[in-house]
mmCIF file of C-alpha atoms and ligand atoms in Angstrom:
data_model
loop_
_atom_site.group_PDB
_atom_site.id
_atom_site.type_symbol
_atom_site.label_atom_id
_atom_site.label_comp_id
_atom_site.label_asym_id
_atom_site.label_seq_id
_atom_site.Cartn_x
_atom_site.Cartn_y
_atom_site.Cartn_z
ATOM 1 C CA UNK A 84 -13.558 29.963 12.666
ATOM 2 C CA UNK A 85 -14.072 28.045 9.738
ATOM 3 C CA UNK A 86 -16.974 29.100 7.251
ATOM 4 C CA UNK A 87 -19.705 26.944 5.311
ATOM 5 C CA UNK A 88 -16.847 27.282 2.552
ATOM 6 C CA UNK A 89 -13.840 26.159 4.201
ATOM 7 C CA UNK A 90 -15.834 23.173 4.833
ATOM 8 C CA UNK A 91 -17.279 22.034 1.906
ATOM 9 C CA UNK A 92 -13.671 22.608 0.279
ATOM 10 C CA UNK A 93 -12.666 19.951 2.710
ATOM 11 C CA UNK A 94 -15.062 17.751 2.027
ATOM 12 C CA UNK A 95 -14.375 18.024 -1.561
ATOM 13 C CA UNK A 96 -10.560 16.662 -0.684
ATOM 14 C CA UNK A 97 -11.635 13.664 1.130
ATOM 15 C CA UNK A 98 -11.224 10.126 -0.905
ATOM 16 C CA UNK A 99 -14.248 9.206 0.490
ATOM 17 C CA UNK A 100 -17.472 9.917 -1.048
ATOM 18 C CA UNK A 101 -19.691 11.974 1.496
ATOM 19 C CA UNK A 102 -23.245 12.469 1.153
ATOM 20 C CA UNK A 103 -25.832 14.404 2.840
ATOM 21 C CA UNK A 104 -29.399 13.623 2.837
ATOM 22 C CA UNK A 105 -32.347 15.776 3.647
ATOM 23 C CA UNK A 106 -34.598 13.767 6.859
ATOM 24 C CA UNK A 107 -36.604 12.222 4.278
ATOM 25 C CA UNK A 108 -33.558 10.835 2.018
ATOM 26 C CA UNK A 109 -33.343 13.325 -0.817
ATOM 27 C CA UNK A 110 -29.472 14.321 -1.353
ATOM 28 C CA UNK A 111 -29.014 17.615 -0.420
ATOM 29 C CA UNK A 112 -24.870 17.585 -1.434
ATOM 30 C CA UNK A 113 -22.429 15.161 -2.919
ATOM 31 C CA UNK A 114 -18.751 15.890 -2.723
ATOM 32 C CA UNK A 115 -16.785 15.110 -6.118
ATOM 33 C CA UNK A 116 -15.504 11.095 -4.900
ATOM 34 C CA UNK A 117 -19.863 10.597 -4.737
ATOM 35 C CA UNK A 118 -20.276 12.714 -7.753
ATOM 36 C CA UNK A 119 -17.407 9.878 -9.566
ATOM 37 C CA UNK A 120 -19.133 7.041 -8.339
ATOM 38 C CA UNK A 121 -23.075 8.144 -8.608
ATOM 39 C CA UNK A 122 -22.686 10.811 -11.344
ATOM 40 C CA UNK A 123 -23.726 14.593 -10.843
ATOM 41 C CA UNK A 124 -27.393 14.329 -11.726
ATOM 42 C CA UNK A 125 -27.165 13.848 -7.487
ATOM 43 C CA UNK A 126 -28.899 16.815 -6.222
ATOM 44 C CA UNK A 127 -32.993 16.344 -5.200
ATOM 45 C CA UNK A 128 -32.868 12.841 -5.913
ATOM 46 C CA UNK A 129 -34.323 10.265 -3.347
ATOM 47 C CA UNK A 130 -30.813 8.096 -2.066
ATOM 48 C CA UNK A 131 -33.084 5.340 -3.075
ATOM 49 C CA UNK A 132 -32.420 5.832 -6.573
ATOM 50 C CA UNK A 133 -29.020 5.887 -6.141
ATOM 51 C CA UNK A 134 -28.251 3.542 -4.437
ATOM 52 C CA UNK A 135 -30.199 0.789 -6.233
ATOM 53 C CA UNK A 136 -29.578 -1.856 -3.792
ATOM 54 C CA UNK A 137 -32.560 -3.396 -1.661
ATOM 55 C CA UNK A 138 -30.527 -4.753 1.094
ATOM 56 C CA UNK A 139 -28.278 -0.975 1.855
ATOM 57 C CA UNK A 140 -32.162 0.600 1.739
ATOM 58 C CA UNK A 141 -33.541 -1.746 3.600
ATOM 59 C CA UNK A 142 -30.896 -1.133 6.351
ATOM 60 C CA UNK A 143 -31.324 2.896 5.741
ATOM 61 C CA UNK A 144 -34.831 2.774 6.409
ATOM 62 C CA UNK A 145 -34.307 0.159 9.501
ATOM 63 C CA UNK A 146 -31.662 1.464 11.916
ATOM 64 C CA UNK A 147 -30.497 4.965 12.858
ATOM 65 C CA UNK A 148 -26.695 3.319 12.381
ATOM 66 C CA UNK A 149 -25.365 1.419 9.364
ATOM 67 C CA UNK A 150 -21.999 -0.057 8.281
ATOM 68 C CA UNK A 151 -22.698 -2.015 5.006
ATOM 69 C CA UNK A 152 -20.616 -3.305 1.914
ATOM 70 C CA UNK A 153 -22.312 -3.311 -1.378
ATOM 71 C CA UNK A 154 -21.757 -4.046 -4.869
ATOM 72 C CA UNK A 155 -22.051 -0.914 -7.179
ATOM 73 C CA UNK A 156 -21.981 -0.795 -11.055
ATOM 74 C CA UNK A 157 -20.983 2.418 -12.617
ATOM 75 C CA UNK A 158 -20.515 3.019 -15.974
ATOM 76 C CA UNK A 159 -16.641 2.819 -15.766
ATOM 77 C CA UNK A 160 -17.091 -0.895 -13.743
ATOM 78 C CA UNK A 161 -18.079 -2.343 -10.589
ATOM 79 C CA UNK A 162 -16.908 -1.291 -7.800
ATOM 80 C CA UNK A 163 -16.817 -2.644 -3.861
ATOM 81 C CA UNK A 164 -18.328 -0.154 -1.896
ATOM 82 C CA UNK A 165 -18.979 0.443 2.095
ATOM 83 C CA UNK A 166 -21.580 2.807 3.354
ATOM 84 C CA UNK A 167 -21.445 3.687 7.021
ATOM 85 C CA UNK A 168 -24.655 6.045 7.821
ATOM 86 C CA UNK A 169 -25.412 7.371 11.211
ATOM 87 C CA UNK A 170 -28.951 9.226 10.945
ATOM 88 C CA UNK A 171 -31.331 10.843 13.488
ATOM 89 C CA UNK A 172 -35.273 10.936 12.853
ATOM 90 C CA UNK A 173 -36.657 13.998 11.392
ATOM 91 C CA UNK A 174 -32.757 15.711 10.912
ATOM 92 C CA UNK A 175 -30.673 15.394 7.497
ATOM 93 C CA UNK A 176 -28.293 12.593 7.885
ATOM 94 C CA UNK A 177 -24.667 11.808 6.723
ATOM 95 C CA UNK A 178 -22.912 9.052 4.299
ATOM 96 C CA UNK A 179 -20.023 8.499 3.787
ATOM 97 C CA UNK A 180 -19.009 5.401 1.262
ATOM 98 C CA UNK A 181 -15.212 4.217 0.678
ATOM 99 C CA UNK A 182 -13.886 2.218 -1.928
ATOM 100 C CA UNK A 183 -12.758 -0.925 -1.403
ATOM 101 C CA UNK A 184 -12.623 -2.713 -4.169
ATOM 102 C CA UNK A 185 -8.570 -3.121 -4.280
ATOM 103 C CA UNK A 186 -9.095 -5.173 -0.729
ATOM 104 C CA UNK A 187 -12.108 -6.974 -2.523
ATOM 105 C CA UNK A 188 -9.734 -8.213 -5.376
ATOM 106 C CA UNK A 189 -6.404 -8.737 -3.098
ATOM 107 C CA UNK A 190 -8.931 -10.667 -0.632
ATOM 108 C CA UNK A 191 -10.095 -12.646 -4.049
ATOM 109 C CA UNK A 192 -6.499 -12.861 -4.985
ATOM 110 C CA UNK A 193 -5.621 -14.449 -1.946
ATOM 111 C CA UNK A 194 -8.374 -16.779 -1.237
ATOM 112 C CA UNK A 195 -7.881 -18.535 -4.887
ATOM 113 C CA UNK A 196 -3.884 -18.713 -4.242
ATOM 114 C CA UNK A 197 -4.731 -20.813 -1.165
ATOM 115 C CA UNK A 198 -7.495 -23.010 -2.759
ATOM 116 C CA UNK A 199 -4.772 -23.367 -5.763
ATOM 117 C CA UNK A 200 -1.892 -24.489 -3.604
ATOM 118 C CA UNK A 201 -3.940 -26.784 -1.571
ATOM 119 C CA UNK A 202 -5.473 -28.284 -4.490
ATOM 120 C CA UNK A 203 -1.560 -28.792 -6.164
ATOM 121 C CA UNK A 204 -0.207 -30.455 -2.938
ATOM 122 C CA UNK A 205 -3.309 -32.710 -2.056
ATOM 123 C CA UNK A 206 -2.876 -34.406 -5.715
ATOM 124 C CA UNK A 207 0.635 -35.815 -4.826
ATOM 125 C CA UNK A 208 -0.304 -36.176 -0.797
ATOM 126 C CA UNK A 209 -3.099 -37.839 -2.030
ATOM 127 C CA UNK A 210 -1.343 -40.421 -4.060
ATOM 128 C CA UNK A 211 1.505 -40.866 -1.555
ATOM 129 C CA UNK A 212 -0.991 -41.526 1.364
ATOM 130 C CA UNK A 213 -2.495 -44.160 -1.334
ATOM 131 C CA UNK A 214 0.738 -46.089 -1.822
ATOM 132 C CA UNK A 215 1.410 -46.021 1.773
ATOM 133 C CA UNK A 216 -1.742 -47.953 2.828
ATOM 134 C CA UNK A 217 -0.804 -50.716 0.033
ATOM 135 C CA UNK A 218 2.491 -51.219 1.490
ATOM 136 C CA UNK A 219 0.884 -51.805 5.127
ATOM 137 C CA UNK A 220 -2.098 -54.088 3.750
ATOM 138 C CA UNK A 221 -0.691 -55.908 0.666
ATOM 139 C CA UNK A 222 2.085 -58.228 -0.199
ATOM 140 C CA UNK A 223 4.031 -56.692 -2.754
ATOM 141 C CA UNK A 224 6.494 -58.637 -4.617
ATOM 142 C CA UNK A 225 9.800 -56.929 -4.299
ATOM 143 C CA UNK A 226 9.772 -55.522 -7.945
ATOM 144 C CA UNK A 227 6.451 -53.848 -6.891
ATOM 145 C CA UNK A 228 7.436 -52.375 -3.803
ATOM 146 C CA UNK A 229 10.318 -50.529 -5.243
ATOM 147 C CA UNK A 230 8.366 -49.603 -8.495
ATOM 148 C CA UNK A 231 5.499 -48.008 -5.583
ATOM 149 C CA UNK A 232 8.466 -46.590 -3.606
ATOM 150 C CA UNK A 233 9.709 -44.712 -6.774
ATOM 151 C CA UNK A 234 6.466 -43.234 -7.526
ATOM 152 C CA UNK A 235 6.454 -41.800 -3.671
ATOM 153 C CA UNK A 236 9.436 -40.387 -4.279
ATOM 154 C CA UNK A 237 8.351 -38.934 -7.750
ATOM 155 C CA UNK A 238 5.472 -37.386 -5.775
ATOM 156 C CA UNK A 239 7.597 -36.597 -2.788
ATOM 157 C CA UNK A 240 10.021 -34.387 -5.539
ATOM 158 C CA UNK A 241 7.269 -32.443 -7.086
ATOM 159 C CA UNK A 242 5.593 -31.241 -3.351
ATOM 160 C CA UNK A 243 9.487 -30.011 -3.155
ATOM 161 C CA UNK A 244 9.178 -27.990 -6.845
ATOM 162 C CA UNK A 245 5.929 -26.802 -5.986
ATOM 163 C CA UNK A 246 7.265 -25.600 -2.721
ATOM 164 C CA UNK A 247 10.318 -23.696 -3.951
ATOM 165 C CA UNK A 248 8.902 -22.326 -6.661
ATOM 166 C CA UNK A 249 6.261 -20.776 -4.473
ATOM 167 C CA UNK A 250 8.903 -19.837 -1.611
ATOM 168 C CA UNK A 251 11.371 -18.344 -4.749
ATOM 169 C CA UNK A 252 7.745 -16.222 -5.906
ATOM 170 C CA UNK A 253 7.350 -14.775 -2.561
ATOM 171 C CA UNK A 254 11.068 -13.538 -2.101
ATOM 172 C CA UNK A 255 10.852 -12.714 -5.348
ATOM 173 C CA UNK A 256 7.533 -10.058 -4.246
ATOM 174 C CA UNK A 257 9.657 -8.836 -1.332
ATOM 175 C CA UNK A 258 11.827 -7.028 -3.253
ATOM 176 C CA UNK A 259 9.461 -6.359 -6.401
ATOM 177 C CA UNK A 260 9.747 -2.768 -6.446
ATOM 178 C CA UNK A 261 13.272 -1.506 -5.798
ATOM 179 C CA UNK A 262 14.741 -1.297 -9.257
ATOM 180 C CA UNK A 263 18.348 -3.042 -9.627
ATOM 181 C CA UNK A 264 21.017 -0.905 -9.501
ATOM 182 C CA UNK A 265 23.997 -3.303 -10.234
ATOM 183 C CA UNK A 266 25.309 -3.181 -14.009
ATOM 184 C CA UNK A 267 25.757 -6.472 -15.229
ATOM 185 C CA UNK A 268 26.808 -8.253 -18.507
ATOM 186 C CA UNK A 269 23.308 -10.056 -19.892
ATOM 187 C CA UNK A 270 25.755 -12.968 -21.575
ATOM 188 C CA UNK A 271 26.948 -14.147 -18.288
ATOM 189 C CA UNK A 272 23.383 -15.292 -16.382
ATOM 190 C CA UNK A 273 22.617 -16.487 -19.790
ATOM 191 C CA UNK A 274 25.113 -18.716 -20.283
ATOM 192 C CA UNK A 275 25.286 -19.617 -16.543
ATOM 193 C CA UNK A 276 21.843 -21.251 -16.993
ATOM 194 C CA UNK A 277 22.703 -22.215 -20.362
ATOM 195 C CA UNK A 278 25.552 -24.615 -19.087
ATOM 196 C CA UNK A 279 23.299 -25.758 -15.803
ATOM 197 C CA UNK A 280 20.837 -27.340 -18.245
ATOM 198 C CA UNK A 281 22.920 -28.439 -21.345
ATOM 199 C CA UNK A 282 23.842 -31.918 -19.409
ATOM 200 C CA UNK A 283 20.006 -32.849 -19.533
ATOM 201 C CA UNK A 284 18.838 -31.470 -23.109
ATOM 202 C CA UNK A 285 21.884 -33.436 -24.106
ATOM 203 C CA UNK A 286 20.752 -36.310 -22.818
ATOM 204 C CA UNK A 287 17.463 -36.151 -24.334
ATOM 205 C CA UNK A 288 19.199 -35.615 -27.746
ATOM 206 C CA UNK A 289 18.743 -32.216 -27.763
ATOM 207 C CA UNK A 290 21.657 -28.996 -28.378
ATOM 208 C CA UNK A 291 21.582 -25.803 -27.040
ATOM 209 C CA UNK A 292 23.167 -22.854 -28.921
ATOM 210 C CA UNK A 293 23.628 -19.151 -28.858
ATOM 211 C CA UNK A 294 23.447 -16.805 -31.501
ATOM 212 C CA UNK A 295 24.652 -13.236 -30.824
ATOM 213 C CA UNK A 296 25.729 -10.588 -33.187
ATOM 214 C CA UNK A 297 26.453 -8.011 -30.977
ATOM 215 C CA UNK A 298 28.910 -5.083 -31.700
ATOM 216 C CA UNK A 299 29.008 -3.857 -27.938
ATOM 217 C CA UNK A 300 28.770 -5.960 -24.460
ATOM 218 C CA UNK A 301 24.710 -6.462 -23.745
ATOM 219 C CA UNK A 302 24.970 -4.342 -20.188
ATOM 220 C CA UNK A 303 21.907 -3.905 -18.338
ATOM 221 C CA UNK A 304 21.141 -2.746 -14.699
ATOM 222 C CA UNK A 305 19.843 -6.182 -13.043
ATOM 223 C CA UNK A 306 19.984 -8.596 -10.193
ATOM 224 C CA UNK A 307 22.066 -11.265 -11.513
ATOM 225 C CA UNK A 308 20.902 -14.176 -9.906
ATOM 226 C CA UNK A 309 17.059 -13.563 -10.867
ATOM 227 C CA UNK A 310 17.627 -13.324 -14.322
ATOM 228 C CA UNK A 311 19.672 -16.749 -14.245
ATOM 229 C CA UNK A 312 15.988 -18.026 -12.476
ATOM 230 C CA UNK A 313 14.176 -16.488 -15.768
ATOM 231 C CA UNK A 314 16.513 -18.117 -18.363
ATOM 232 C CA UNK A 315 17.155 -21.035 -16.290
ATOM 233 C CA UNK A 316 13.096 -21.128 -16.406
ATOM 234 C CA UNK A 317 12.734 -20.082 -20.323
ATOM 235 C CA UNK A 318 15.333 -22.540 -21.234
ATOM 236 C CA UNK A 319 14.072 -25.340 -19.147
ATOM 237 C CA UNK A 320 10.652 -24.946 -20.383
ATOM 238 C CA UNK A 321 12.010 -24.879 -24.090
ATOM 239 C CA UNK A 322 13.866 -28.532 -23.525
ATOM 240 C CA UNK A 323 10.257 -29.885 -21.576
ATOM 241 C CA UNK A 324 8.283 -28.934 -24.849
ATOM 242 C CA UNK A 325 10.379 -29.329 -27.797
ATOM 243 C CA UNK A 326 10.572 -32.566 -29.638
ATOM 244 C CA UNK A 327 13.419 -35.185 -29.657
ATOM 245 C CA UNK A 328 16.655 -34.478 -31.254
ATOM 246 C CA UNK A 329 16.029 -30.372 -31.645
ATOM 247 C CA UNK A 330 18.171 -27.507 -31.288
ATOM 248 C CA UNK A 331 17.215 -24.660 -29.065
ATOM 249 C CA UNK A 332 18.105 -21.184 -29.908
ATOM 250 C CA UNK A 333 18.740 -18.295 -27.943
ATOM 251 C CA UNK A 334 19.339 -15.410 -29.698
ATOM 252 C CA UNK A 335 20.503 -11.937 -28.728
ATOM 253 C CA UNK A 336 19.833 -8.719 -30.778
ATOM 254 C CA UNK A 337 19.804 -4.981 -30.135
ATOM 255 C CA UNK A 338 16.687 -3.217 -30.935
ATOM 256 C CA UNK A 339 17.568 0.151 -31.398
ATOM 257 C CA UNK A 340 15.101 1.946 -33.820
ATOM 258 C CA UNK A 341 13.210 2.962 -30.397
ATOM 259 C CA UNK A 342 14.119 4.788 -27.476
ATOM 260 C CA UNK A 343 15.444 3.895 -24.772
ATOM 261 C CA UNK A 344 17.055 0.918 -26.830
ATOM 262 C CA UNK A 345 16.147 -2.826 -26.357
ATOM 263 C CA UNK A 346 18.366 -5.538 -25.599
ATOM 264 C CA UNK A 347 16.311 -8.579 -26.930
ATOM 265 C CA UNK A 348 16.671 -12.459 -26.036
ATOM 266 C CA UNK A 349 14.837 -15.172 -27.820
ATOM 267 C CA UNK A 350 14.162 -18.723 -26.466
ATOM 268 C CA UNK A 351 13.186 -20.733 -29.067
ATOM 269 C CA UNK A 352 12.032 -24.433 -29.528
ATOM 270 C CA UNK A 353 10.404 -26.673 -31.951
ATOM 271 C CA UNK A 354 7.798 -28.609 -30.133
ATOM 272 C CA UNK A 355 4.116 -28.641 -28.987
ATOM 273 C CA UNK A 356 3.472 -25.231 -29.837
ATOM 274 C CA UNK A 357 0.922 -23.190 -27.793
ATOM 275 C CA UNK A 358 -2.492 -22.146 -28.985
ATOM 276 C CA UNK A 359 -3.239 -18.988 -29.461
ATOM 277 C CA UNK A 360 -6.202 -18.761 -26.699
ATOM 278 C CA UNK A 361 -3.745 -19.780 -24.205
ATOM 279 C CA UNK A 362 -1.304 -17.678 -24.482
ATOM 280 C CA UNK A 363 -2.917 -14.570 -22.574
ATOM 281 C CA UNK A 364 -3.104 -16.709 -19.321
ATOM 282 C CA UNK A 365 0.639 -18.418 -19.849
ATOM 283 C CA UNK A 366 2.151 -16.348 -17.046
ATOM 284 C CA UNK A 367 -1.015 -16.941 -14.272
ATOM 285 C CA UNK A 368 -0.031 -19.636 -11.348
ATOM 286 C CA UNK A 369 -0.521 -22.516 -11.882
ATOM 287 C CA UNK A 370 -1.820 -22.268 -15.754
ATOM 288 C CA UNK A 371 -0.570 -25.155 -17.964
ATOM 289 C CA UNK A 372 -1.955 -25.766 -21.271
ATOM 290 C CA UNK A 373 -2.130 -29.530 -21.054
ATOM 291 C CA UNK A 374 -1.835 -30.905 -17.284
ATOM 292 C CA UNK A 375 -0.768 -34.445 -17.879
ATOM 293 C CA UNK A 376 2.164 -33.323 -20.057
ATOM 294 C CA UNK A 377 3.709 -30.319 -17.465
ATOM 295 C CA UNK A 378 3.079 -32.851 -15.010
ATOM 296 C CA UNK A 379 5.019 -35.937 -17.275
ATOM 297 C CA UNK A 380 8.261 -33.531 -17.351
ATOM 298 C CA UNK A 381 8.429 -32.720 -14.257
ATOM 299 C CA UNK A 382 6.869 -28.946 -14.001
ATOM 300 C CA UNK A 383 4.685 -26.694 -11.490
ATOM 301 C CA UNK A 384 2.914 -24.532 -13.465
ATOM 302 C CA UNK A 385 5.033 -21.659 -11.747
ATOM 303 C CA UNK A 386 7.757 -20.729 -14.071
ATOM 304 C CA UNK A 387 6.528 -18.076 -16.172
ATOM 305 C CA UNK A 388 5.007 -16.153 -13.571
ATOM 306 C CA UNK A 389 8.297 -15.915 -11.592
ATOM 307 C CA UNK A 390 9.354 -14.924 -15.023
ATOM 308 C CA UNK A 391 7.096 -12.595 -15.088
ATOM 309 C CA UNK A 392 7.008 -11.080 -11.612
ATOM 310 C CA UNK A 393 11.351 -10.948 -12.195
ATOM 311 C CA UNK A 394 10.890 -9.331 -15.584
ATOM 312 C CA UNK A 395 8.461 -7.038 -13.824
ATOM 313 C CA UNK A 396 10.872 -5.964 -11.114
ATOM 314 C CA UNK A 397 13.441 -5.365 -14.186
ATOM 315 C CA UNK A 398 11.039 -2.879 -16.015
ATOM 316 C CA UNK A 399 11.153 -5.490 -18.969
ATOM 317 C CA UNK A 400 8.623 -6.907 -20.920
ATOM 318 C CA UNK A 401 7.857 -10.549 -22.853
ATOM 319 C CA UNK A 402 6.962 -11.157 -25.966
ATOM 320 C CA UNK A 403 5.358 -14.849 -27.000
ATOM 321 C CA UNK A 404 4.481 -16.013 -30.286
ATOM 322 C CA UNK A 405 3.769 -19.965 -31.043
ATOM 323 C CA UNK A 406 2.435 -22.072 -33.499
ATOM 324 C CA UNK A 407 1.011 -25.546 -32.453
ATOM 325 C CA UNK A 408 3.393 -28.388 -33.429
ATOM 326 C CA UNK A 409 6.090 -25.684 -34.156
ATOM 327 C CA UNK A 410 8.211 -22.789 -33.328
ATOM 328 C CA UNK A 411 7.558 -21.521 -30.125
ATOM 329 C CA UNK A 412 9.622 -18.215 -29.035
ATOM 330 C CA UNK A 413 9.487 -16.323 -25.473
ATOM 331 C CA UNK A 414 11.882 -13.485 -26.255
ATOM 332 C CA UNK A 415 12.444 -10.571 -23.293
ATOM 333 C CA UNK A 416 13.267 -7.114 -23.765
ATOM 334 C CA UNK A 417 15.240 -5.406 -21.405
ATOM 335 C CA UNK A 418 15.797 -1.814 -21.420
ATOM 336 C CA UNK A 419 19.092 -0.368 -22.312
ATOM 337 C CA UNK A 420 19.784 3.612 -21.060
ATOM 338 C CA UNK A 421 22.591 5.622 -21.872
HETATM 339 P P1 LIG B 21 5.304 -25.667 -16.154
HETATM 340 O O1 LIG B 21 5.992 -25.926 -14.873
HETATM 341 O O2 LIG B 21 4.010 -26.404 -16.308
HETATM 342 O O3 LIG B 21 6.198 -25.811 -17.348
HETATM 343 P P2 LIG B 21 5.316 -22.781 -16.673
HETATM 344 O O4 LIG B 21 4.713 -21.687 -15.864
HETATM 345 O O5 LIG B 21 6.782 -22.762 -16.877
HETATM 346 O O6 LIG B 21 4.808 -24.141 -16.031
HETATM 347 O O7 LIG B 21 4.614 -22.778 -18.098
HETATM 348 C C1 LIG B 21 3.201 -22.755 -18.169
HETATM 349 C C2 LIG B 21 2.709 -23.568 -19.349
HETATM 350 O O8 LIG B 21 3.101 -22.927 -20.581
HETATM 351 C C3 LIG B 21 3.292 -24.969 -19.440
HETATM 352 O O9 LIG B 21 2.573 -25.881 -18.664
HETATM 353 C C4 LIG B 21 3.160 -25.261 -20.936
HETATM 354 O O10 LIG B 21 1.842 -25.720 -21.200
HETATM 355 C C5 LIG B 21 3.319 -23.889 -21.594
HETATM 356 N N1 LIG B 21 4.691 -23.670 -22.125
HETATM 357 C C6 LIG B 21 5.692 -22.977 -21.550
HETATM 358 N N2 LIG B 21 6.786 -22.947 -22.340
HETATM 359 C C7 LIG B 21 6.461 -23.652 -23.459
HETATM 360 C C8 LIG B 21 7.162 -23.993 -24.680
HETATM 361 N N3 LIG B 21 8.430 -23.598 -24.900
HETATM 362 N N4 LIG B 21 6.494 -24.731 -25.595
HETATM 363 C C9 LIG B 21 5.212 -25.119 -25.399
HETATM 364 N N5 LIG B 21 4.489 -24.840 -24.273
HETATM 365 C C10 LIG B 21 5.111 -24.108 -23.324
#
């Protein structure tokens, strides 16, 4: 048999908070998850006082049986809490509350992912659907209808980026938390995304170079072809923002005056620069510090966060310092062991 002790030590275990109220509401015990949410000044006081909520005490005071989720500030935040309370007249009565404010903010974090994807694929579904209805009810001189058919197809292109960007994200999460095991040589994605892009920044007048003084070969544990998708992302974005006729730098260096040692790589650009306000929000979906111009070049607003989510996967950080109408440098630090 189990005694008054044995259960009030289990009680104390339990993630939920459990309280028990005397028939008219005072708390008679809190175990220690009700004593981190209400604070241990618990004992004697009316659950009314607790609890300051009028619509969970309204529904204590109205039905024997309650299920109800509440917001609660504490002094260390606000949390989502649900109260289920089963009570008979004249008897003490049970609560038990559970937390659930990590469902609260995936639920949040999910509901403004869809209203953010919707909102990026009506803007170019709304302007192809546009152009469609002039080409059924207006004569269009030739020149016009192909001008109208390349802006389709302009739109038509960035549904496509916005699509694979979002499908390469979600892989990306699949696999999130299994560290790489594979050892790989750092120069080779870099250079691999290096060459994929140097036909285009050429084209715009623009060089890309490498600077590396390194003694040993940069070897890190890593999935090879995500960390072409972060440079190929870095570098891209440095070519988008920079001005006409630059030179883009990526530079390699070894940091090793900490432990474990760092194996750092700078993208840099002259350009647009980034203010300073924006750059805590640079790796959020779908953030872009001016619209029109991420737009104009061709981008999704979904680069740096697979950055990010990659780097995150890789146990390696970023590092971003700008000045407006300057130098702009992303540089990642990888760490090396051993
Ligand atoms: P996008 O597809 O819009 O380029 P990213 O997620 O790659 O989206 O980048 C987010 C925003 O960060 C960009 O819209 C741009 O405003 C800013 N940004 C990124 N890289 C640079 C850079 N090298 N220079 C200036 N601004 C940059």
């Amino acid at each position: 048999m189990l005694g008054d002790t044995d259960y009030i030590a289990l009680l104390e275990q339990l993630d939920e908070g459990v309280i028990i109220v005397s028939a008219n509401y005072n708390v008679l015990y809190g175990n220690k998850t009700a004593i981190g949410y209400f604070g241990d000044k618990l004992l004697d006081v009316p659950i009314y006082n607790l609890i300051r909520n009028s619509e969970v005490i309204d529904a204590i005071n109205d039905s024997a049986e309650i299920n109800i989720s509440f917001p609660y500030t504490s002094s260390d935040g606000i949390y989502k809490l649900q109260l289920s309370y089963n009570h008979k007249p004249g008897k003490p009565g049970i609560l038990i509350i559970s937390n659930q404010t990590e469902e609260e903010n995936f639920d949040s974090i999910r509901r403004d992912l869809i209203a953010n994807v919707s909102h990026e694929l009506r803007s170019p579904l709304t302007s192809i659907s546009g152009f469609i209805e002039t080409l059924q009810n207006e004569k269009l001189s030739q020149k016009q209808y192909s001008k109208f058919l390349d802006i389709m197809s302009e739109e038509a292109n960035r549904m496509d980026r916005i699509i694979s960007d979002l499908l390469s994200l979600s892989k990306i999460e699949i696999n999130e938390f299994i560290e790489p095991q594979t050892e790989i040589n750092l120069m080779e994605p870099i250079l691999l995304a290096k060459n994929a892009l140097e036909l285009r920044a050429n084209e715009l007048g623009k060089k890309i170079i490498v600077d590396q003084k390194l003694d040993i070969a940069p070897m890190i544990k890593a999935d090879a072809d995500q960390i072409i998708e972060v440079f190929h992302n870095l570098i891209d974005n440095a070519i988008k923002y920079s001005i006409e006729n630059s030179t883009i730098k990526i530079i390699l260096e070894v940091i090793d005056d900490i432990n474990p040692k760092q194996m750092s790589v700078t993208v840099e650009n002259i350009g647009t620069g980034i203010g300073e306000e924006h750059l805590p929000r640079l790796t959020e979906r779908f953030y872009r510090v001016d619209k029109a111009r991420s737009r104009n070049v061709g981008g999704t607003g979904l680069g740096l966060a697979i950055v990010k989510h990659i780097l995150l996967r890789h146990s390696a950080d970023m590092e971003v310092s700008s000045q407006v109408n300057g130098k702009t440098r992303f540089t990642v630090l990888f760490p090396i062991y051993g």
